[in-house]
Amino acid sequence: MDERIQLIEADITVLQVDAIVNAANNTLLGGGGVDGAIHRAAGPGLLDECRTLNGCATGDAKITQGYNLPAHYVIHTVGPVWHSGASGEEDLLASCYQRCFKLARDNNLRTIAFPAISTGVYGFPKKKAARIAVRETQKALSVNEELANVLFVCFNAETRRAYAEALQEKK
Ligand code: ADP
């Protein structure tokens, strides 16, 4: 595995990285899960900036400041809701990672932390999601030498296992 990839169990809101990624919804106006935790920790300035963005399409990403977070930026991406897998969910999730890495590159970010996008309320199977996250991250690392560290932040043991297996397969 690329030594620039790290798997950690943590609350993403406490991480001191250039950017944390938010698994947001289309409105970008806050929600539950990791989105709610990020807005609570960042304070009202984040919501004010999000209001100016006119939402975000599924599979796309937008960047804001980090406000009261230790992270400098938040990259808000909107993962797909899992239905049956036949509605383009896998491509849309891959697109989330691609758009986040594009923003990382455009903003010269060196360290970025991802939650397991779509695998909470949106119901995307954890193992499939982890494989997509690992594949897209390896692609990004191979073309972006500025990128020093990509953290996969696991909020529970099942997510950690899914990433550990996906990383093992790619060794
Ligand atoms: P989605 O709607 O994209 O499924 P969720 O927020 O429901 O988003 O879940 C995405 C992932 O984020 C899940 O694995 C969930 O356990 C995790 N998560 C929730 N809160 C946090 C947090 N504070 N830090 C890191 N990960 C979190």
PDB file of N, CA and C in Angstrom, residues 6 10-11 15 21 37 41 55 57 59 67 72 74 76-77 86 91 95 99-100 103 107 114 122 137 142:
ATOM      1  N   GLN A   6      -3.373   6.522   4.944  1.00  0.00           N
ATOM      2  CA  GLN A   6      -3.489   6.085   6.339  1.00  0.00           C
ATOM      3  C   GLN A   6      -4.933   5.788   6.684  1.00  0.00           C
ATOM      4  N   ALA A  10     -11.294   7.757  14.067  1.00  0.00           N
ATOM      5  CA  ALA A  10     -11.312   9.071  14.711  1.00  0.00           C
ATOM      6  C   ALA A  10     -12.601   9.801  14.361  1.00  0.00           C
ATOM      7  N   ASP A  11     -12.806  10.898  15.053  1.00  0.00           N
ATOM      8  CA  ASP A  11     -13.843  11.851  14.696  1.00  0.00           C
ATOM      9  C   ASP A  11     -13.168  12.825  13.719  1.00  0.00           C
ATOM     10  N   LEU A  15      -9.404  16.638  13.222  1.00  0.00           N
ATOM     11  CA  LEU A  15      -8.139  16.412  12.511  1.00  0.00           C
ATOM     12  C   LEU A  15      -7.516  17.710  11.994  1.00  0.00           C
ATOM     13  N   VAL A  21     -13.163  16.142   4.254  1.00  0.00           N
ATOM     14  CA  VAL A  21     -14.264  15.991   3.304  1.00  0.00           C
ATOM     15  C   VAL A  21     -15.545  15.759   4.088  1.00  0.00           C
ATOM     16  N   ALA A  37     -22.026  16.810  12.392  1.00  0.00           N
ATOM     17  CA  ALA A  37     -20.866  16.937  13.285  1.00  0.00           C
ATOM     18  C   ALA A  37     -19.923  18.034  12.783  1.00  0.00           C
ATOM     19  N   ALA A  41     -19.079  21.601  14.723  1.00  0.00           N
ATOM     20  CA  ALA A  41     -17.702  21.923  15.123  1.00  0.00           C
ATOM     21  C   ALA A  41     -17.177  23.171  14.413  1.00  0.00           C
ATOM     22  N   GLY A  55     -26.128  24.813  -3.488  1.00  0.00           N
ATOM     23  CA  GLY A  55     -26.206  23.357  -3.451  1.00  0.00           C
ATOM     24  C   GLY A  55     -25.115  22.686  -4.258  1.00  0.00           C
ATOM     25  N   ALA A  57     -24.484  19.046  -6.895  1.00  0.00           N
ATOM     26  CA  ALA A  57     -25.045  17.851  -7.541  1.00  0.00           C
ATOM     27  C   ALA A  57     -24.433  16.591  -6.944  1.00  0.00           C
ATOM     28  N   GLY A  59     -22.330  13.472  -6.798  1.00  0.00           N
ATOM     29  CA  GLY A  59     -21.105  13.146  -7.529  1.00  0.00           C
ATOM     30  C   GLY A  59     -20.165  14.323  -7.717  1.00  0.00           C
ATOM     31  N   TYR A  67     -13.449  27.488   9.049  1.00  0.00           N
ATOM     32  CA  TYR A  67     -13.979  28.225  10.223  1.00  0.00           C
ATOM     33  C   TYR A  67     -13.372  27.698  11.528  1.00  0.00           C
ATOM     34  N   HIS A  72      -8.129  23.526   7.537  1.00  0.00           N
ATOM     35  CA  HIS A  72      -8.244  24.824   6.853  1.00  0.00           C
ATOM     36  C   HIS A  72      -9.460  24.908   5.947  1.00  0.00           C
ATOM     37  N   VAL A  74     -13.040  22.740   4.142  1.00  0.00           N
ATOM     38  CA  VAL A  74     -13.955  21.600   4.070  1.00  0.00           C
ATOM     39  C   VAL A  74     -14.312  21.405   2.593  1.00  0.00           C
ATOM     40  N   HIS A  76     -17.026  19.693   0.450  1.00  0.00           N
ATOM     41  CA  HIS A  76     -18.354  19.102   0.590  1.00  0.00           C
ATOM     42  C   HIS A  76     -18.641  18.299  -0.667  1.00  0.00           C
ATOM     43  N   THR A  77     -18.904  17.027  -0.501  1.00  0.00           N
ATOM     44  CA  THR A  77     -19.253  16.218  -1.668  1.00  0.00           C
ATOM     45  C   THR A  77     -20.552  15.499  -1.379  1.00  0.00           C
ATOM     46  N   ALA A  86     -27.941  -0.403  -9.540  1.00  0.00           N
ATOM     47  CA  ALA A  86     -28.147  -0.314 -10.992  1.00  0.00           C
ATOM     48  C   ALA A  86     -28.451   1.111 -11.446  1.00  0.00           C
ATOM     49  N   ASP A  91     -20.356   4.633 -10.073  1.00  0.00           N
ATOM     50  CA  ASP A  91     -19.697   5.714 -10.825  1.00  0.00           C
ATOM     51  C   ASP A  91     -19.855   7.055 -10.111  1.00  0.00           C
ATOM     52  N   SER A  95     -16.931   9.405  -8.769  1.00  0.00           N
ATOM     53  CA  SER A  95     -16.894  10.816  -9.156  1.00  0.00           C
ATOM     54  C   SER A  95     -16.696  11.725  -7.939  1.00  0.00           C
ATOM     55  N   ARG A  99     -13.709  14.380  -7.879  1.00  0.00           N
ATOM     56  CA  ARG A  99     -13.945  15.828  -7.732  1.00  0.00           C
ATOM     57  C   ARG A  99     -13.218  16.378  -6.503  1.00  0.00           C
ATOM     58  N   CYS A 100     -13.202  15.610  -5.431  1.00  0.00           N
ATOM     59  CA  CYS A 100     -12.477  16.044  -4.221  1.00  0.00           C
ATOM     60  C   CYS A 100     -10.987  16.156  -4.515  1.00  0.00           C
ATOM     61  N   LEU A 103     -10.247  19.263  -6.531  1.00  0.00           N
ATOM     62  CA  LEU A 103     -10.219  20.465  -5.688  1.00  0.00           C
ATOM     63  C   LEU A 103      -8.941  20.501  -4.843  1.00  0.00           C
ATOM     64  N   ASN A 107      -6.231  23.583  -5.203  1.00  0.00           N
ATOM     65  CA  ASN A 107      -5.959  24.420  -4.021  1.00  0.00           C
ATOM     66  C   ASN A 107      -4.630  24.073  -3.343  1.00  0.00           C
ATOM     67  N   PHE A 114     -10.881  11.787   4.471  1.00  0.00           N
ATOM     68  CA  PHE A 114     -12.201  11.393   3.958  1.00  0.00           C
ATOM     69  C   PHE A 114     -12.971  10.565   4.973  1.00  0.00           C
ATOM     70  N   TYR A 122     -26.987   6.909   3.700  1.00  0.00           N
ATOM     71  CA  TYR A 122     -27.202   6.663   2.272  1.00  0.00           C
ATOM     72  C   TYR A 122     -27.071   5.195   1.879  1.00  0.00           C
ATOM     73  N   THR A 137      -8.193   6.895  -4.819  1.00  0.00           N
ATOM     74  CA  THR A 137      -7.091   7.540  -4.091  1.00  0.00           C
ATOM     75  C   THR A 137      -5.754   7.145  -4.704  1.00  0.00           C
ATOM     76  N   SER A 142      -1.025   8.803  -7.774  1.00  0.00           N
ATOM     77  CA  SER A 142      -0.064   8.518  -8.833  1.00  0.00           C
ATOM     78  C   SER A 142       0.159   9.728  -9.748  1.00  0.00           C
TER      79      SER A 142
END
